mmCIF file of C-alpha atoms in Angstrom:
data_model
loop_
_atom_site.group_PDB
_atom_site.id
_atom_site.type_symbol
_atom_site.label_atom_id
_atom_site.label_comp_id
_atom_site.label_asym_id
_atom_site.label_seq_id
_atom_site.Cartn_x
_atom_site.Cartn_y
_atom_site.Cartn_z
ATOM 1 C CA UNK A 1108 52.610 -44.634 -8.668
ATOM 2 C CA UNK A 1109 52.561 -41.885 -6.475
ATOM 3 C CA UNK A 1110 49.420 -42.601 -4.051
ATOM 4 C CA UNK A 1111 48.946 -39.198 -2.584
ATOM 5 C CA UNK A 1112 47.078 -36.198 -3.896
ATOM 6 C CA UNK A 1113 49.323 -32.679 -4.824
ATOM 7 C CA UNK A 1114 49.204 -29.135 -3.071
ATOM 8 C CA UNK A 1115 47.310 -27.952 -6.063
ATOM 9 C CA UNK A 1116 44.778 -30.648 -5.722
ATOM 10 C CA UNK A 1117 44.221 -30.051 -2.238
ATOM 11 C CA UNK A 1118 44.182 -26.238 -2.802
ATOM 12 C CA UNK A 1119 41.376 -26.881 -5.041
ATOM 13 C CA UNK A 1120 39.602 -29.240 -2.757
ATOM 14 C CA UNK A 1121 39.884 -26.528 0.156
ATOM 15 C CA UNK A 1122 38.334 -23.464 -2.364
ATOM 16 C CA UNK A 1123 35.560 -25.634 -3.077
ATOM 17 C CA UNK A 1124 34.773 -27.191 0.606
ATOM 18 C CA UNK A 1125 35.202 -23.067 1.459
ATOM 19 C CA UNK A 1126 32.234 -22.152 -0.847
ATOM 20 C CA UNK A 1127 30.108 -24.883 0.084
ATOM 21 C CA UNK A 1128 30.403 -24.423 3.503
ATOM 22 C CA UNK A 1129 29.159 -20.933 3.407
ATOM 23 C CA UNK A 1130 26.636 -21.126 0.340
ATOM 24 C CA UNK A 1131 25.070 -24.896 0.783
ATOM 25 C CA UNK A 1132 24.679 -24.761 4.536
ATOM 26 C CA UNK A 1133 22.155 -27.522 5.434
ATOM 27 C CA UNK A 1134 19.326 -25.398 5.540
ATOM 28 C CA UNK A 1135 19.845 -24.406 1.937
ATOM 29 C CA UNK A 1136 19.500 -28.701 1.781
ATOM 30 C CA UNK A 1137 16.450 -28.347 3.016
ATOM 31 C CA UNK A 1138 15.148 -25.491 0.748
ATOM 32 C CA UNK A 1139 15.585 -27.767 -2.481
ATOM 33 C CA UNK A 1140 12.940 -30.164 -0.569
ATOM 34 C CA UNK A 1141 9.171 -29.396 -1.452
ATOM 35 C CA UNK A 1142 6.677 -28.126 0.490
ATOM 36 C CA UNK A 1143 3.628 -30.056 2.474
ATOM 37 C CA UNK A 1144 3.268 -33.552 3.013
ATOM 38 C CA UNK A 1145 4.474 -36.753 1.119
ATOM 39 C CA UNK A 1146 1.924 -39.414 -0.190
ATOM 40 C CA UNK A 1147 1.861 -40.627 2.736
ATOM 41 C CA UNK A 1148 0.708 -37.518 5.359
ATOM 42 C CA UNK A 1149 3.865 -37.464 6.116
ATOM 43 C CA UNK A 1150 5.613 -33.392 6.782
ATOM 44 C CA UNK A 1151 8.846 -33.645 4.563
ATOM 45 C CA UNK A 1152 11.815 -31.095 4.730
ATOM 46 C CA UNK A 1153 10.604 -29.664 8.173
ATOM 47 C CA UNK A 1154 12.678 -27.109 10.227
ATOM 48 C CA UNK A 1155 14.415 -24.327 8.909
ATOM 49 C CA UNK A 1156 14.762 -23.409 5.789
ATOM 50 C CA UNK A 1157 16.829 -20.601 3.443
ATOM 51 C CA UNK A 1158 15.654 -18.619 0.912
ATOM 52 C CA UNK A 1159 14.932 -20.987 -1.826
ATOM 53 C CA UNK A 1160 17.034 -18.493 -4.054
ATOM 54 C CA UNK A 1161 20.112 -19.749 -2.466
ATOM 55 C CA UNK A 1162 19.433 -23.461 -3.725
ATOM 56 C CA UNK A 1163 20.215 -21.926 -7.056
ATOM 57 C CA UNK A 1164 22.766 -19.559 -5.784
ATOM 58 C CA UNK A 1165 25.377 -22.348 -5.089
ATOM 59 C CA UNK A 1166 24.930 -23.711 -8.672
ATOM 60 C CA UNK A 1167 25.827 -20.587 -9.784
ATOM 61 C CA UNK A 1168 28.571 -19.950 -7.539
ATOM 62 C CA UNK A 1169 30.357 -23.555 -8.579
ATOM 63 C CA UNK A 1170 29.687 -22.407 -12.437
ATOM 64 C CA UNK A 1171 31.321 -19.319 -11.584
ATOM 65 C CA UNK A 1172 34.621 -21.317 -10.528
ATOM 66 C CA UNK A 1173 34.868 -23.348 -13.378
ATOM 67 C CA UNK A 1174 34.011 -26.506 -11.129
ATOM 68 C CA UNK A 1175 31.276 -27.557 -13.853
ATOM 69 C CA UNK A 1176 33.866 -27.973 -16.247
ATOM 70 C CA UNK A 1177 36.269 -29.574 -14.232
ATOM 71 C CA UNK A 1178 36.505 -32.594 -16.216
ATOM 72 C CA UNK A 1179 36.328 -31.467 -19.909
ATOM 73 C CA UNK A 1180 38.848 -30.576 -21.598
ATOM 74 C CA UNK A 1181 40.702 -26.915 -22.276
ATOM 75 C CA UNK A 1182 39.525 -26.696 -25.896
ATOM 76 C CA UNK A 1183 36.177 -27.500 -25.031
ATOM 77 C CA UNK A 1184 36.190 -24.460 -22.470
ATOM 78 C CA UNK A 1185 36.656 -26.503 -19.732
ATOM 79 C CA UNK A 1186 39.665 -27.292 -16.971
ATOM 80 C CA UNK A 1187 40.933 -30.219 -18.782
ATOM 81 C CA UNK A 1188 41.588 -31.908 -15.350
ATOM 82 C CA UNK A 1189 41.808 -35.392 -14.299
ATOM 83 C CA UNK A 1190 39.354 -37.817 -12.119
ATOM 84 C CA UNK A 1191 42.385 -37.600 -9.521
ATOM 85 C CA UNK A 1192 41.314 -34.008 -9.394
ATOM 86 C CA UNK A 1193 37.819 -34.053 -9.433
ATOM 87 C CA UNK A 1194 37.168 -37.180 -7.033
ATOM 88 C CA UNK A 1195 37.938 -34.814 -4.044
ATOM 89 C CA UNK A 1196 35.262 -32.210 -5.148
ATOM 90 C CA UNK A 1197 32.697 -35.212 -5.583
ATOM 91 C CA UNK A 1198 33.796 -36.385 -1.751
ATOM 92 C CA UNK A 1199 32.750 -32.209 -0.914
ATOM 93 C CA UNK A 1200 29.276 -32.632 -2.515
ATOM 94 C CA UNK A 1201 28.733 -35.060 -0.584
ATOM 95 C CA UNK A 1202 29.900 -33.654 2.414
ATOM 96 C CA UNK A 1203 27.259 -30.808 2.324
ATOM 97 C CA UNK A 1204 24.204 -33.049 0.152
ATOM 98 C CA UNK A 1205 24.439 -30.562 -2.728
ATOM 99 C CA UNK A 1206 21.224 -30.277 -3.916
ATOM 100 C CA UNK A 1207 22.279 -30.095 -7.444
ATOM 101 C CA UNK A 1208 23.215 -33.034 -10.163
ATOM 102 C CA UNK A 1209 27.067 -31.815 -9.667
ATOM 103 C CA UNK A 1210 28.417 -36.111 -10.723
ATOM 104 C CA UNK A 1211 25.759 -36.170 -13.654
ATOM 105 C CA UNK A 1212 26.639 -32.386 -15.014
ATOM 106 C CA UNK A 1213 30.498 -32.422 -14.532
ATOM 107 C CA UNK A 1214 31.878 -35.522 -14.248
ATOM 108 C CA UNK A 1215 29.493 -37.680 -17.000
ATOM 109 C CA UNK A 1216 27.952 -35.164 -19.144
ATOM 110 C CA UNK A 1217 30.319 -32.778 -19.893
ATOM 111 C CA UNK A 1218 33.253 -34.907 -20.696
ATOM 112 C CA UNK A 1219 30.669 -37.232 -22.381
ATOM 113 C CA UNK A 1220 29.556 -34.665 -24.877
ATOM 114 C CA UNK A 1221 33.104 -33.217 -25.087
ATOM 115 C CA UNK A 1222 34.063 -36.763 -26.347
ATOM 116 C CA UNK A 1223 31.354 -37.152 -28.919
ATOM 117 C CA UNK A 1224 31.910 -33.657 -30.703
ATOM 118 C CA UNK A 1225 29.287 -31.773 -28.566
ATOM 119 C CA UNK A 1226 26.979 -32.793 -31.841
ATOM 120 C CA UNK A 1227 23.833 -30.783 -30.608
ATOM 121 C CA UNK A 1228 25.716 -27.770 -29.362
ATOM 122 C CA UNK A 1229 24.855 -27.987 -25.799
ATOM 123 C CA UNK A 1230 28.658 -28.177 -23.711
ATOM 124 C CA UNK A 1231 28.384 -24.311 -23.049
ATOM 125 C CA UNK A 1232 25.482 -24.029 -21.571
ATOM 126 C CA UNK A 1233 26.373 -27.309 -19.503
ATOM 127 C CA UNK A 1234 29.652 -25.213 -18.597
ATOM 128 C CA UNK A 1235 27.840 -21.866 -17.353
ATOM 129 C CA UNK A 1236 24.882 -23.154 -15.533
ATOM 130 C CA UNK A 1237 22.118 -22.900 -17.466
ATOM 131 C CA UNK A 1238 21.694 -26.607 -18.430
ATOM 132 C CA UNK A 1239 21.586 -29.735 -15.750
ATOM 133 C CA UNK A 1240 22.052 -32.994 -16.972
ATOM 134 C CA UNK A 1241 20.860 -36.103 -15.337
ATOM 135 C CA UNK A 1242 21.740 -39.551 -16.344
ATOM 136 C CA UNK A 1243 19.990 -42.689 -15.925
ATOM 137 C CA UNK A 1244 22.177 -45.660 -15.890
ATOM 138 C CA UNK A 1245 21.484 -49.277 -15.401
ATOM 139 C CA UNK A 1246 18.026 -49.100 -16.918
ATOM 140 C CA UNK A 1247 16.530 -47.042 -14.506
ATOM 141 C CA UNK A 1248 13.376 -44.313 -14.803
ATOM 142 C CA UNK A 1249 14.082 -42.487 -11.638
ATOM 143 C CA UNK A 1250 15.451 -39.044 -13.150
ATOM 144 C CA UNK A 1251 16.932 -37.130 -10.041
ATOM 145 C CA UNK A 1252 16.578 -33.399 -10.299
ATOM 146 C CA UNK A 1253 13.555 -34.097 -13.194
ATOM 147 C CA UNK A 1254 12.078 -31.025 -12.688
ATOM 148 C CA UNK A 1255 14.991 -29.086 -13.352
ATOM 149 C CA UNK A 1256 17.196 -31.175 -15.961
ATOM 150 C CA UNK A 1257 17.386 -30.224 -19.099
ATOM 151 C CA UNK A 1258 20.267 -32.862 -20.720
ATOM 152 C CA UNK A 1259 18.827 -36.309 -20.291
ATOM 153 C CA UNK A 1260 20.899 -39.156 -20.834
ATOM 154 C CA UNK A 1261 21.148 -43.010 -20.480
ATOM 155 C CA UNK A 1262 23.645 -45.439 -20.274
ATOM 156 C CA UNK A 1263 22.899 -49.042 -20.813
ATOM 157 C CA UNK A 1264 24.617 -52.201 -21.669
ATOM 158 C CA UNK A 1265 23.177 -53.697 -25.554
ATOM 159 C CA UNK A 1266 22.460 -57.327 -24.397
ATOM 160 C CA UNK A 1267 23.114 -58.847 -27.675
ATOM 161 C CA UNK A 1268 26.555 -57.175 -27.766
ATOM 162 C CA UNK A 1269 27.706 -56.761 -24.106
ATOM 163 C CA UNK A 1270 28.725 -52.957 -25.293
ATOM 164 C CA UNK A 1271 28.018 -49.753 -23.667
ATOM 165 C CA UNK A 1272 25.954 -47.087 -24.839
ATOM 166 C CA UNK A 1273 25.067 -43.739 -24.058
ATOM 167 C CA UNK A 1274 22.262 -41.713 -26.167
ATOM 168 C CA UNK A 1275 20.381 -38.667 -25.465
ATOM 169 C CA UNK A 1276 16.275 -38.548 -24.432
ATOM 170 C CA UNK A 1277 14.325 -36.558 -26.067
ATOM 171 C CA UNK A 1278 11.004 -36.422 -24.590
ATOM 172 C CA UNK A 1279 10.108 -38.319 -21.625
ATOM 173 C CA UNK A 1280 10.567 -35.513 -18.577
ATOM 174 C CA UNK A 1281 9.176 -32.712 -20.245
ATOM 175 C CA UNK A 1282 5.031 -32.770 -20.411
ATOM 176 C CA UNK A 1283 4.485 -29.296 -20.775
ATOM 177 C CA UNK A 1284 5.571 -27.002 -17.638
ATOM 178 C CA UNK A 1285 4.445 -30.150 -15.497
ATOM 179 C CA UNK A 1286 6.955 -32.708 -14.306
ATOM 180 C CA UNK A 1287 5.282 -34.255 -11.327
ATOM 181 C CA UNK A 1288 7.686 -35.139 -8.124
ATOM 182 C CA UNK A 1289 7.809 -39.223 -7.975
ATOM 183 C CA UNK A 1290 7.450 -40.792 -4.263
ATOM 184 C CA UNK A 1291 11.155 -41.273 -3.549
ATOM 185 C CA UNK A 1292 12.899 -41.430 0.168
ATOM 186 C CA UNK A 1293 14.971 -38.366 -0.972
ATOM 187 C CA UNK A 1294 13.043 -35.878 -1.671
ATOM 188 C CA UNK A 1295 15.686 -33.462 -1.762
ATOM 189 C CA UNK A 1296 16.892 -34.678 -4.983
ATOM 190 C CA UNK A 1297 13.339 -33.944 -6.616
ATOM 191 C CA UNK A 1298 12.916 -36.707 -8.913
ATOM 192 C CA UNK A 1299 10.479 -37.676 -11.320
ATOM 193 C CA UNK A 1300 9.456 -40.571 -13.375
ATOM 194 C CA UNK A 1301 10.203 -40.864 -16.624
ATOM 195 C CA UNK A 1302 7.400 -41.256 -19.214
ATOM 196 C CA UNK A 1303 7.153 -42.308 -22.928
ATOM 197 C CA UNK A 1304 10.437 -41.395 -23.930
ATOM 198 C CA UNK A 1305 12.370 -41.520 -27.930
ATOM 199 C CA UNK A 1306 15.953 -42.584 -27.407
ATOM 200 C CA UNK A 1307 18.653 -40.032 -29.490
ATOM 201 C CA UNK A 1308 21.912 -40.909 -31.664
ATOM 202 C CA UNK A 1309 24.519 -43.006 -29.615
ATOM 203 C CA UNK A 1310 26.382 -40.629 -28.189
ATOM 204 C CA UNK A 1311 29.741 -41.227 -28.519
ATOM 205 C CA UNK A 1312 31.475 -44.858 -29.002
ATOM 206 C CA UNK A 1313 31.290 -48.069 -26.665
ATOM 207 C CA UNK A 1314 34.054 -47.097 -24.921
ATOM 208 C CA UNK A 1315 33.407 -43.334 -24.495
ATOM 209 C CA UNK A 1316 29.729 -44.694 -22.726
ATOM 210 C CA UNK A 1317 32.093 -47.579 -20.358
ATOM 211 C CA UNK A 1318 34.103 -44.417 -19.323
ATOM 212 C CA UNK A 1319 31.289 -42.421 -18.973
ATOM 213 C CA UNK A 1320 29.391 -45.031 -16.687
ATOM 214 C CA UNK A 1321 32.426 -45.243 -14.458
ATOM 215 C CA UNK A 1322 33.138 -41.831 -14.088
ATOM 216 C CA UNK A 1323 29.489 -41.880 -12.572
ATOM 217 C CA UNK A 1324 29.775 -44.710 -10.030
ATOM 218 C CA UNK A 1325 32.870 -42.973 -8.939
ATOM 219 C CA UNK A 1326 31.804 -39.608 -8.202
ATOM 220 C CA UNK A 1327 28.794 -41.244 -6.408
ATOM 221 C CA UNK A 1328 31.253 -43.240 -4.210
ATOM 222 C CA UNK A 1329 33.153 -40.358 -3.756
ATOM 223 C CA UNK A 1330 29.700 -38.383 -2.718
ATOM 224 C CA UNK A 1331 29.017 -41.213 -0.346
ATOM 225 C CA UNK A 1332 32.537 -40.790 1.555
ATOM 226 C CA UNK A 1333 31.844 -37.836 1.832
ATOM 227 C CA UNK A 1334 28.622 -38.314 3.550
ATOM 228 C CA UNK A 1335 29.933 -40.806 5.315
ATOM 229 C CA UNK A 1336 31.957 -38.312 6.903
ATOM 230 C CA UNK A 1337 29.405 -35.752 7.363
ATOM 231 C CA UNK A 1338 27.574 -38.748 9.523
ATOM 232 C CA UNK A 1339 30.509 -39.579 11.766
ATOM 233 C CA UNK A 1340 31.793 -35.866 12.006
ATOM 234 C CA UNK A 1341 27.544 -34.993 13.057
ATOM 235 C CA UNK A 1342 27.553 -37.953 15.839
ATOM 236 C CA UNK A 1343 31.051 -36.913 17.057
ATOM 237 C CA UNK A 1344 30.175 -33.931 18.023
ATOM 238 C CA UNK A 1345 26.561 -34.937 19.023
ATOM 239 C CA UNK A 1346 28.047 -37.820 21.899
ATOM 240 C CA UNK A 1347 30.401 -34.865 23.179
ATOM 241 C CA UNK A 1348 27.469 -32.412 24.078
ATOM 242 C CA UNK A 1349 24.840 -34.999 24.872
ATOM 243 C CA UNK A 1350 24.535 -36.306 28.955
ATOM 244 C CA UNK A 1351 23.875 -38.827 31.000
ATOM 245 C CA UNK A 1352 24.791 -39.606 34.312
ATOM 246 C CA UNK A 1353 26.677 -36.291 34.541
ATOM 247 C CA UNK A 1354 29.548 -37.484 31.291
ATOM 248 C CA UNK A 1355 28.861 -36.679 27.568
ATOM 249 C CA UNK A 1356 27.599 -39.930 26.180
ATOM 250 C CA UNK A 1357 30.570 -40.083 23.879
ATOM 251 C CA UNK A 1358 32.397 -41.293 27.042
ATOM 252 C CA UNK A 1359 30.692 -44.660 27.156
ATOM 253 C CA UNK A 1360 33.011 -47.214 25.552
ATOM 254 C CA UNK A 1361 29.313 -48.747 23.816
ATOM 255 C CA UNK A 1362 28.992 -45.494 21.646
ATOM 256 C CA UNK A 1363 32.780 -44.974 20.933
ATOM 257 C CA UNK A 1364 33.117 -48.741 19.384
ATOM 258 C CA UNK A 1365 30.436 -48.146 17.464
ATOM 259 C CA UNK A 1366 32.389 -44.857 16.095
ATOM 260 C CA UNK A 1367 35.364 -46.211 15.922
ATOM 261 C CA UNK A 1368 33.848 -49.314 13.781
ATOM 262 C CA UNK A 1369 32.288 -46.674 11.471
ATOM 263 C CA UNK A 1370 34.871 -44.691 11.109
ATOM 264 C CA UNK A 1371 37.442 -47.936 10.488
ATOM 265 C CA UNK A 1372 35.063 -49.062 7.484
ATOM 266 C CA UNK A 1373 35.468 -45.450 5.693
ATOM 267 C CA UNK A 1374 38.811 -45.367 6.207
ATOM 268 C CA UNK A 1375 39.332 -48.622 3.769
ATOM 269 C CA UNK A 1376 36.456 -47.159 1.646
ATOM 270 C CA UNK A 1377 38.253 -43.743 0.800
ATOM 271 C CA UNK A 1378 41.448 -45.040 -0.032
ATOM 272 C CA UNK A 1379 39.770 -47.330 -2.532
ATOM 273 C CA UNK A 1380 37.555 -44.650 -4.102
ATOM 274 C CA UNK A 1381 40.989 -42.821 -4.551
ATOM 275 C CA UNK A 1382 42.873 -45.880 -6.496
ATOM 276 C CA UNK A 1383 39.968 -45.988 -8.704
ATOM 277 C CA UNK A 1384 40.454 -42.463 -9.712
ATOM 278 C CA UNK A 1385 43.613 -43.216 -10.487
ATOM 279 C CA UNK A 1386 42.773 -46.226 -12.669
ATOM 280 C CA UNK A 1387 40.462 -43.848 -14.201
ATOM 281 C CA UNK A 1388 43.095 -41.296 -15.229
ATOM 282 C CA UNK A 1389 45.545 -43.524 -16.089
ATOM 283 C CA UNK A 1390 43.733 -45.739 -18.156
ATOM 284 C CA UNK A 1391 44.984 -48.705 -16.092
ATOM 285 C CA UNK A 1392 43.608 -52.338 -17.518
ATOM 286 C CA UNK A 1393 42.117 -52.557 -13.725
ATOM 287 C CA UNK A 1394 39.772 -49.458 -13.995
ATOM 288 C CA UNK A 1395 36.563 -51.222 -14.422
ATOM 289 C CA UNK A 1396 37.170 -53.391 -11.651
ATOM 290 C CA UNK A 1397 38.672 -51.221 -9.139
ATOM 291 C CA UNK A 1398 35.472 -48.579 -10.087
ATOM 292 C CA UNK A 1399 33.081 -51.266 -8.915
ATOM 293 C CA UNK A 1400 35.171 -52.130 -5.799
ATOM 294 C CA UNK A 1401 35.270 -48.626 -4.591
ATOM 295 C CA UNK A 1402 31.486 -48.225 -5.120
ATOM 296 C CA UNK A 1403 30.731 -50.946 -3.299
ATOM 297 C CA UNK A 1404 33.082 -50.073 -0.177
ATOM 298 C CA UNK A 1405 31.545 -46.608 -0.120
ATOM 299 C CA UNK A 1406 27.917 -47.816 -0.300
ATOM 300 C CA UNK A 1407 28.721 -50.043 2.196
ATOM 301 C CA UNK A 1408 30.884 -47.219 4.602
ATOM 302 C CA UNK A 1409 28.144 -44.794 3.802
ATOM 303 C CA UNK A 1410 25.639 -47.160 5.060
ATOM 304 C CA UNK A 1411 27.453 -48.351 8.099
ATOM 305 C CA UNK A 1412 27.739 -44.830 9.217
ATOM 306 C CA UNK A 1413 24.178 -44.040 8.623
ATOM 307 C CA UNK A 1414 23.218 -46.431 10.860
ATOM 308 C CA UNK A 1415 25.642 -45.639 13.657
ATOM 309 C CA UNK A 1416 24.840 -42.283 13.330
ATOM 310 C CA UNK A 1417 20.933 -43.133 13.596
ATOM 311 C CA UNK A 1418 21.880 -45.380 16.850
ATOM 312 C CA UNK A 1419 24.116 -42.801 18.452
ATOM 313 C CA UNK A 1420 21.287 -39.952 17.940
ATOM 314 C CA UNK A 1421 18.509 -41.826 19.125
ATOM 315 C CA UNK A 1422 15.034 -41.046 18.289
ATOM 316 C CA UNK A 1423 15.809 -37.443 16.860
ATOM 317 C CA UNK A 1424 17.477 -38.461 14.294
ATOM 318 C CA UNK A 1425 14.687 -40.779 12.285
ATOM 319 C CA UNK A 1426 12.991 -36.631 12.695
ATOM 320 C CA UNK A 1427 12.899 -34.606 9.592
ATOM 321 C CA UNK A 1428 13.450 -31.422 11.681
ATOM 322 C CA UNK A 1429 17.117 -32.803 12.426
ATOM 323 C CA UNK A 1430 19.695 -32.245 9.910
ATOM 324 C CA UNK A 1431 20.866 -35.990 10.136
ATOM 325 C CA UNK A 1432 17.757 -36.694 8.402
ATOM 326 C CA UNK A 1433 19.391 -34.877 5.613
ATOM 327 C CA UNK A 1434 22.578 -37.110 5.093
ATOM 328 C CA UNK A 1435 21.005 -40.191 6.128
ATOM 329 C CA UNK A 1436 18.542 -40.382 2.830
ATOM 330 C CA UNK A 1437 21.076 -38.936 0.600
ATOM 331 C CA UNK A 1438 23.492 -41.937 1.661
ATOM 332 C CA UNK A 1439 20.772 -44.450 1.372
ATOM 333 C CA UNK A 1440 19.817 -43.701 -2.166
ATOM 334 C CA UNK A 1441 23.090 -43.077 -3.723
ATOM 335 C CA UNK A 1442 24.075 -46.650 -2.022
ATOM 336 C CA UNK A 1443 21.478 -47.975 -4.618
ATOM 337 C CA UNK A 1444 22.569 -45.605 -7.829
ATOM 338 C CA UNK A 1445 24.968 -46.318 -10.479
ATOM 339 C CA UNK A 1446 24.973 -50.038 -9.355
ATOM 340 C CA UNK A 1447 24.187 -50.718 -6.027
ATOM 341 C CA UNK A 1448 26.476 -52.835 -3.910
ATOM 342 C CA UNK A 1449 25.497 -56.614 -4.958
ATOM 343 C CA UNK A 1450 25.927 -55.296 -8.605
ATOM 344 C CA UNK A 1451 29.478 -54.605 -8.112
ATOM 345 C CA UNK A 1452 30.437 -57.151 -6.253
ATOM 346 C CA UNK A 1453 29.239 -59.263 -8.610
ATOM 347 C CA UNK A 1454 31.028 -56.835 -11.491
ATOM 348 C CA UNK A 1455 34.251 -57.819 -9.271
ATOM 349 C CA UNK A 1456 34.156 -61.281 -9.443
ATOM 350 C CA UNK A 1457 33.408 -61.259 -12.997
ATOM 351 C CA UNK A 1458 36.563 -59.182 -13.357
ATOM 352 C CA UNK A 1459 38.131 -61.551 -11.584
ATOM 353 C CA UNK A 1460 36.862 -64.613 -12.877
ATOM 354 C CA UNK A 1461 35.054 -66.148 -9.158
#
């Protein structure tokens, strides 16, 4: 196997990380958070802001590439690529917290519906834009980016038969024009609860839904190296401006071993994130395994560097003026989505048969 990524890979990669560097700046972060105070009295999504008509404007802009449709095939009107090519996009989203449901609409939905014969004639409007999905996995109500998803899906285990399956909610988010914002520690990624809900069809077979759930935990993982980065890179560069004693901070041999630590954890988190997009493409017997142990790694990288990150910053960064704030919920609640890290270790050892 050849374990690196290609020129045209990386060329992608670079357009991408180019676009989302000038149109999802962290400001434009804080834009997708609401106004006012939380429930409780506390200011969320202080600082500045950008015109809340660039939130949308970087949706666009990735439609506009084709990104969307990375991962459904050509004669579905997608790119037909591959979860080798994708992953690195995923790792970019997380880089810059895209406030958008880019792992639920690309890399689960699309290819998902793709799969199952697109039977209610929604792909296109998944591939332009105009429709976000959001997928609830595991069970769970939380629907990230409720107020603006219009493709609900779940993906659940049947206990009696230990098979996946994925069907489509109808109902549940939509109550009118009102979908109230649920108390979450993101609100960034605007979430709301879901209500009375009627399940849809199965969407697609056992096996499409298995794929489709780990397609999910991996572009999470992949968002969560990426944040993982955005942490460390944020501290770096915070320890070489900040003084004491006359020296940048970064100079005390305390702050770089807790940097270096950090930074050691994500680079045996990425790598694995990486084989498990190969699994995925390939279709290797390992894939389910090697999805779970790459969650798990990242979650755990993501959370490491969170928390060296917080250390390093001191008291600023618990404030919601500083952008750290930004990348230190995102990290903590993706940790806990599609399986959080005690679910996949436990997925691992089943796999392996501890």
């Amino acid at each position: 196997m050849r374990f690196a990524f290609t020129d045209d890979q990386h060329d992608l990669r670079d357009a991408v990380r180019d676009l989302l560097a000038k149109e999802c700046p962290p400001e434009v972060v804080r834009a997708a958070w609401p106004e006012g105070t939380d429930a409780h009295g506390a200011r969320k999504g202080e600082g500045a802001r950008a015109d809340p008509s660039r939130v949308e404007r970087v949706w666009a802009a990735l439609a506009e590439m084709g990104v969307l449709g990375v991962a459904v095939p050509e004669e579905h009107g997608g790119l037909g690529l591959s979860e080798l090519d994708w992953v690195l996009l995923a790792e970019e989203t997380g880089y810059v917290a895209l406030p958008h449901p880019f792992v639920e609409t690309a890399a689960v939905a699309g290819p998902l519906l793709a799969t199952a014969g697109d039977p209610d004639g929604v792909l296109a409007s998944v591939l332009d834009g105009s429709r976000r999905a959001a997928v609830l996995p595991l069970g769970t109500r939380l629907v990230p980016w409720g107020d603006a998803v219009t493709l609900l899906l779940t993906l659940d285990v049947d206990p009696a038969t230990g098979e996946w399956v994925a069907r489509r909610v109808a109902d549940g988010v939509a109550r009118g024009d009102h979908r109230a914002l649920a108390d979450v520690v993101d609100a960034g990624r605007r979430t709301v609860q879901l209500e009375a809900w009627r399940a849809g069809d199965r969407l697609g077979a056992g096996g499409d839904a298995a794929l489709a759930f780990d397609r999910g935990a991996l572009g999470t993982a992949a968002q969560l190296v990426g944040l993982a980065r955005r942490m460390i890179d944020l501290t770096v560069g915070y320890v070489g401006e900040r003084r004491q004693f006359g020296v940048p901070i970064g100079s005390f041999q305390a702050v770089k071993h807790h940097l270096a630590d950090a930074a050691l954890q994500l680079e045996f988190a990425a790598p694995a994130v990486h084989r498990a997009a190969w699994s995925l493409a390939t279709g290797a017997a390992t894939t389910h395994r090697d999805v779970s142990m790459a969650k798990a790694m990242a979650s755990d990288a993501a959370r490491r560097a969170g928390r060296t990150a917080l250390q390093c910053h001191g008291a600023i960064g618990y404030t919601t003026e500083y952008d750290l704030h930004l990348f230190l919920k995102r990290a903590e609640v993706l940790a806990r989505t599609w399986g959080d890290p005690a679910w996949h270790r436990t997925r691992v050892a089943d796999a392996l048969a501890l």
